[in-house]
Amino acid sequence: QVQLVESGGGLVQAGGSLRLSCAASGSIFIINNMGWWRQTPGKQRELVAAITSGGSANYADSVKGRFTISRDIPKSTVHLQMNSLKPEDTAVYYCTFRVRDLVRDGATHDYWGQGTQVTVSS
């Protein structure tokens, strides 16, 4: 199966920046799309940004103009550049890959990272 490893979370002051990265490995796969989600206690997980293998991106209204998602297909990596961070951006951030897993069964599967904490202080 595909494993996702996230990095780049941490503590930052409001107005600061962080860059999250997520690398996929462990199988032979074809990437369909990738995304970043976030979750805070007591709330549903929400989609922050998503990008297709072709590079088409979309964003939650709350992060438009501040966050940028990018991908490196040969490296099976997705990034989330977060600028002008606000305290309300505080959450655990999860990356996802939707891939066709050629080793597992040839079907399309969604894989999730373990989550990385982002804390924005006011």
PDB file of C-alpha atoms in Angstrom:
ATOM      1  CA  GLN A   1       0.000   0.000   0.000  1.00  0.00           C
ATOM      2  CA  VAL A   2       0.927   3.634  -0.342  1.00  0.00           C
ATOM      3  CA  GLN A   3       2.349   5.423   2.670  1.00  0.00           C
ATOM      4  CA  LEU A   4       2.196   9.190   3.050  1.00  0.00           C
ATOM      5  CA  VAL A   5       4.669  11.071   5.213  1.00  0.00           C
ATOM      6  CA  GLU A   6       3.939  14.667   6.120  1.00  0.00           C
ATOM      7  CA  SER A   7       6.317  17.329   7.349  1.00  0.00           C
ATOM      8  CA  GLY A   8       6.444  21.036   8.013  1.00  0.00           C
ATOM      9  CA  GLY A   9       3.876  21.680  10.706  1.00  0.00           C
ATOM     10  CA  GLY A  10       4.603  23.710  13.802  1.00  0.00           C
ATOM     11  CA  LEU A  11       3.922  26.857  15.766  1.00  0.00           C
ATOM     12  CA  VAL A  12       3.903  30.248  14.089  1.00  0.00           C
ATOM     13  CA  GLN A  13       2.676  33.717  14.945  1.00  0.00           C
ATOM     14  CA  ALA A  14      -0.276  35.245  13.138  1.00  0.00           C
ATOM     15  CA  GLY A  15       0.827  36.694   9.834  1.00  0.00           C
ATOM     16  CA  GLY A  16       3.611  34.163   9.463  1.00  0.00           C
ATOM     17  CA  SER A  17       4.129  31.353   6.981  1.00  0.00           C
ATOM     18  CA  LEU A  18       4.560  27.609   6.974  1.00  0.00           C
ATOM     19  CA  ARG A  19       5.115  25.087   4.206  1.00  0.00           C
ATOM     20  CA  LEU A  20       3.711  21.607   4.509  1.00  0.00           C
ATOM     21  CA  SER A  21       5.006  18.718   2.445  1.00  0.00           C
ATOM     22  CA  CYS A  22       3.707  15.216   1.889  1.00  0.00           C
ATOM     23  CA  ALA A  23       5.570  12.438   0.098  1.00  0.00           C
ATOM     24  CA  ALA A  24       4.050   9.175  -1.093  1.00  0.00           C
ATOM     25  CA  SER A  25       5.891   5.886  -1.360  1.00  0.00           C
ATOM     26  CA  GLY A  26       5.522   2.137  -0.910  1.00  0.00           C
ATOM     27  CA  SER A  27       3.879   1.062  -4.098  1.00  0.00           C
ATOM     28  CA  ILE A  28       3.689   1.647  -7.797  1.00  0.00           C
ATOM     29  CA  PHE A  29       0.867   4.012  -8.529  1.00  0.00           C
ATOM     30  CA  ILE A  30      -0.596   6.581 -10.844  1.00  0.00           C
ATOM     31  CA  ILE A  31      -1.614   9.802  -9.188  1.00  0.00           C
ATOM     32  CA  ASN A  32      -5.069  11.146  -9.929  1.00  0.00           C
ATOM     33  CA  ASN A  33      -5.179  14.029  -7.523  1.00  0.00           C
ATOM     34  CA  MET A  34      -3.862  15.208  -4.177  1.00  0.00           C
ATOM     35  CA  GLY A  35      -5.200  17.385  -1.438  1.00  0.00           C
ATOM     36  CA  TRP A  36      -4.863  18.888   1.983  1.00  0.00           C
ATOM     37  CA  TRP A  37      -7.567  18.708   4.636  1.00  0.00           C
ATOM     38  CA  ARG A  38      -7.690  20.066   8.149  1.00  0.00           C
ATOM     39  CA  GLN A  39      -9.572  19.272  11.317  1.00  0.00           C
ATOM     40  CA  THR A  40     -10.069  20.920  14.674  1.00  0.00           C
ATOM     41  CA  PRO A  41     -11.584  19.247  17.757  1.00  0.00           C
ATOM     42  CA  GLY A  42     -15.341  18.919  17.515  1.00  0.00           C
ATOM     43  CA  LYS A  43     -15.498  19.884  13.850  1.00  0.00           C
ATOM     44  CA  GLN A  44     -15.687  17.941  10.641  1.00  0.00           C
ATOM     45  CA  ARG A  45     -12.624  17.578   8.522  1.00  0.00           C
ATOM     46  CA  GLU A  46     -12.637  20.193   5.778  1.00  0.00           C
ATOM     47  CA  LEU A  47     -10.940  20.336   2.416  1.00  0.00           C
ATOM     48  CA  VAL A  48      -8.378  23.135   2.288  1.00  0.00           C
ATOM     49  CA  ALA A  49      -6.951  22.696  -1.201  1.00  0.00           C
ATOM     50  CA  ALA A  50      -6.764  20.093  -3.928  1.00  0.00           C
ATOM     51  CA  ILE A  51      -4.754  19.692  -7.099  1.00  0.00           C
ATOM     52  CA  THR A  52      -4.989  17.304 -10.017  1.00  0.00           C
ATOM     53  CA  SER A  53      -2.021  15.553 -11.549  1.00  0.00           C
ATOM     54  CA  GLY A  54      -2.387  18.033 -14.409  1.00  0.00           C
ATOM     55  CA  GLY A  55      -1.992  20.971 -12.050  1.00  0.00           C
ATOM     56  CA  SER A  56      -5.547  22.266 -11.768  1.00  0.00           C
ATOM     57  CA  ALA A  57      -6.075  23.547  -8.209  1.00  0.00           C
ATOM     58  CA  ASN A  58      -8.988  24.644  -6.093  1.00  0.00           C
ATOM     59  CA  TYR A  59      -9.183  26.140  -2.630  1.00  0.00           C
ATOM     60  CA  ALA A  60     -11.549  26.643   0.250  1.00  0.00           C
ATOM     61  CA  ASP A  61     -12.837  30.208   0.305  1.00  0.00           C
ATOM     62  CA  SER A  62     -11.243  30.740   3.701  1.00  0.00           C
ATOM     63  CA  VAL A  63      -7.724  30.239   2.337  1.00  0.00           C
ATOM     64  CA  LYS A  64      -7.938  31.677  -1.165  1.00  0.00           C
ATOM     65  CA  GLY A  65      -5.176  34.180  -1.789  1.00  0.00           C
ATOM     66  CA  ARG A  66      -3.180  32.966   1.217  1.00  0.00           C
ATOM     67  CA  PHE A  67      -2.468  29.285   0.559  1.00  0.00           C
ATOM     68  CA  THR A  68      -0.935  27.693  -2.510  1.00  0.00           C
ATOM     69  CA  ILE A  69      -0.934  23.999  -3.302  1.00  0.00           C
ATOM     70  CA  SER A  70       1.682  22.565  -5.627  1.00  0.00           C
ATOM     71  CA  ARG A  71       2.847  19.131  -6.688  1.00  0.00           C
ATOM     72  CA  ASP A  72       5.912  17.343  -7.946  1.00  0.00           C
ATOM     73  CA  ILE A  73       4.657  14.270  -9.778  1.00  0.00           C
ATOM     74  CA  PRO A  74       8.055  12.591 -10.377  1.00  0.00           C
ATOM     75  CA  LYS A  75       8.757  12.887  -6.659  1.00  0.00           C
ATOM     76  CA  SER A  76       5.180  11.949  -5.670  1.00  0.00           C
ATOM     77  CA  THR A  77       5.065  14.981  -3.433  1.00  0.00           C
ATOM     78  CA  VAL A  78       2.490  17.637  -2.680  1.00  0.00           C
ATOM     79  CA  HIS A  79       3.117  20.905  -0.854  1.00  0.00           C
ATOM     80  CA  LEU A  80       0.962  23.504   0.823  1.00  0.00           C
ATOM     81  CA  GLN A  81       2.468  26.969   1.168  1.00  0.00           C
ATOM     82  CA  MET A  82       0.550  28.840   3.837  1.00  0.00           C
ATOM     83  CA  ASN A  83       1.038  32.601   4.103  1.00  0.00           C
ATOM     84  CA  SER A  84      -0.644  35.259   6.199  1.00  0.00           C
ATOM     85  CA  LEU A  85      -1.644  32.637   8.704  1.00  0.00           C
ATOM     86  CA  LYS A  86      -4.473  33.361  11.109  1.00  0.00           C
ATOM     87  CA  PRO A  87      -5.315  31.784  14.477  1.00  0.00           C
ATOM     88  CA  GLU A  88      -8.360  30.190  12.859  1.00  0.00           C
ATOM     89  CA  ASP A  89      -6.008  28.214  10.613  1.00  0.00           C
ATOM     90  CA  THR A  90      -4.928  26.250  13.667  1.00  0.00           C
ATOM     91  CA  ALA A  91      -5.723  22.589  13.029  1.00  0.00           C
ATOM     92  CA  VAL A  92      -4.289  19.196  12.266  1.00  0.00           C
ATOM     93  CA  TYR A  93      -3.560  19.102   8.549  1.00  0.00           C
ATOM     94  CA  TYR A  94      -3.810  15.876   6.561  1.00  0.00           C
ATOM     95  CA  CYS A  95      -2.633  15.182   3.049  1.00  0.00           C
ATOM     96  CA  THR A  96      -4.430  12.801   0.751  1.00  0.00           C
ATOM     97  CA  PHE A  97      -3.506  11.079  -2.471  1.00  0.00           C
ATOM     98  CA  ARG A  98      -6.042   9.506  -4.777  1.00  0.00           C
ATOM     99  CA  VAL A  99      -4.088   6.996  -6.831  1.00  0.00           C
ATOM    100  CA  ARG A 100      -4.496   3.972  -9.004  1.00  0.00           C
ATOM    101  CA  ASP A 101      -2.490   1.436  -7.050  1.00  0.00           C
ATOM    102  CA  LEU A 102      -0.901  -0.874  -9.617  1.00  0.00           C
ATOM    103  CA  VAL A 103       0.579  -3.219  -7.022  1.00  0.00           C
ATOM    104  CA  ARG A 104      -2.409  -3.581  -4.724  1.00  0.00           C
ATOM    105  CA  ASP A 105      -5.182  -4.299  -7.230  1.00  0.00           C
ATOM    106  CA  GLY A 106      -5.092  -1.768 -10.052  1.00  0.00           C
ATOM    107  CA  ALA A 107      -8.058   0.091  -8.602  1.00  0.00           C
ATOM    108  CA  THR A 108      -8.313   3.671  -7.367  1.00  0.00           C
ATOM    109  CA  HIS A 109      -7.751   4.229  -3.649  1.00  0.00           C
ATOM    110  CA  ASP A 110      -7.546   7.165  -1.294  1.00  0.00           C
ATOM    111  CA  TYR A 111      -4.605   7.295   1.107  1.00  0.00           C
ATOM    112  CA  TRP A 112      -4.180   9.635   4.044  1.00  0.00           C
ATOM    113  CA  GLY A 113      -1.186  11.015   5.875  1.00  0.00           C
ATOM    114  CA  GLN A 114      -0.838  10.800   9.643  1.00  0.00           C
ATOM    115  CA  GLY A 115      -1.567  14.482  10.162  1.00  0.00           C
ATOM    116  CA  THR A 116       0.629  17.372  11.208  1.00  0.00           C
ATOM    117  CA  GLN A 117      -0.269  20.026  13.755  1.00  0.00           C
ATOM    118  CA  VAL A 118      -0.316  23.660  12.709  1.00  0.00           C
ATOM    119  CA  THR A 119      -0.755  26.184  15.505  1.00  0.00           C
ATOM    120  CA  VAL A 120      -1.069  29.896  14.838  1.00  0.00           C
ATOM    121  CA  SER A 121      -0.753  32.153  17.847  1.00  0.00           C
ATOM    122  CA  SER A 122      -2.355  35.576  18.012  1.00  0.00           C
TER     123      SER A 122
END
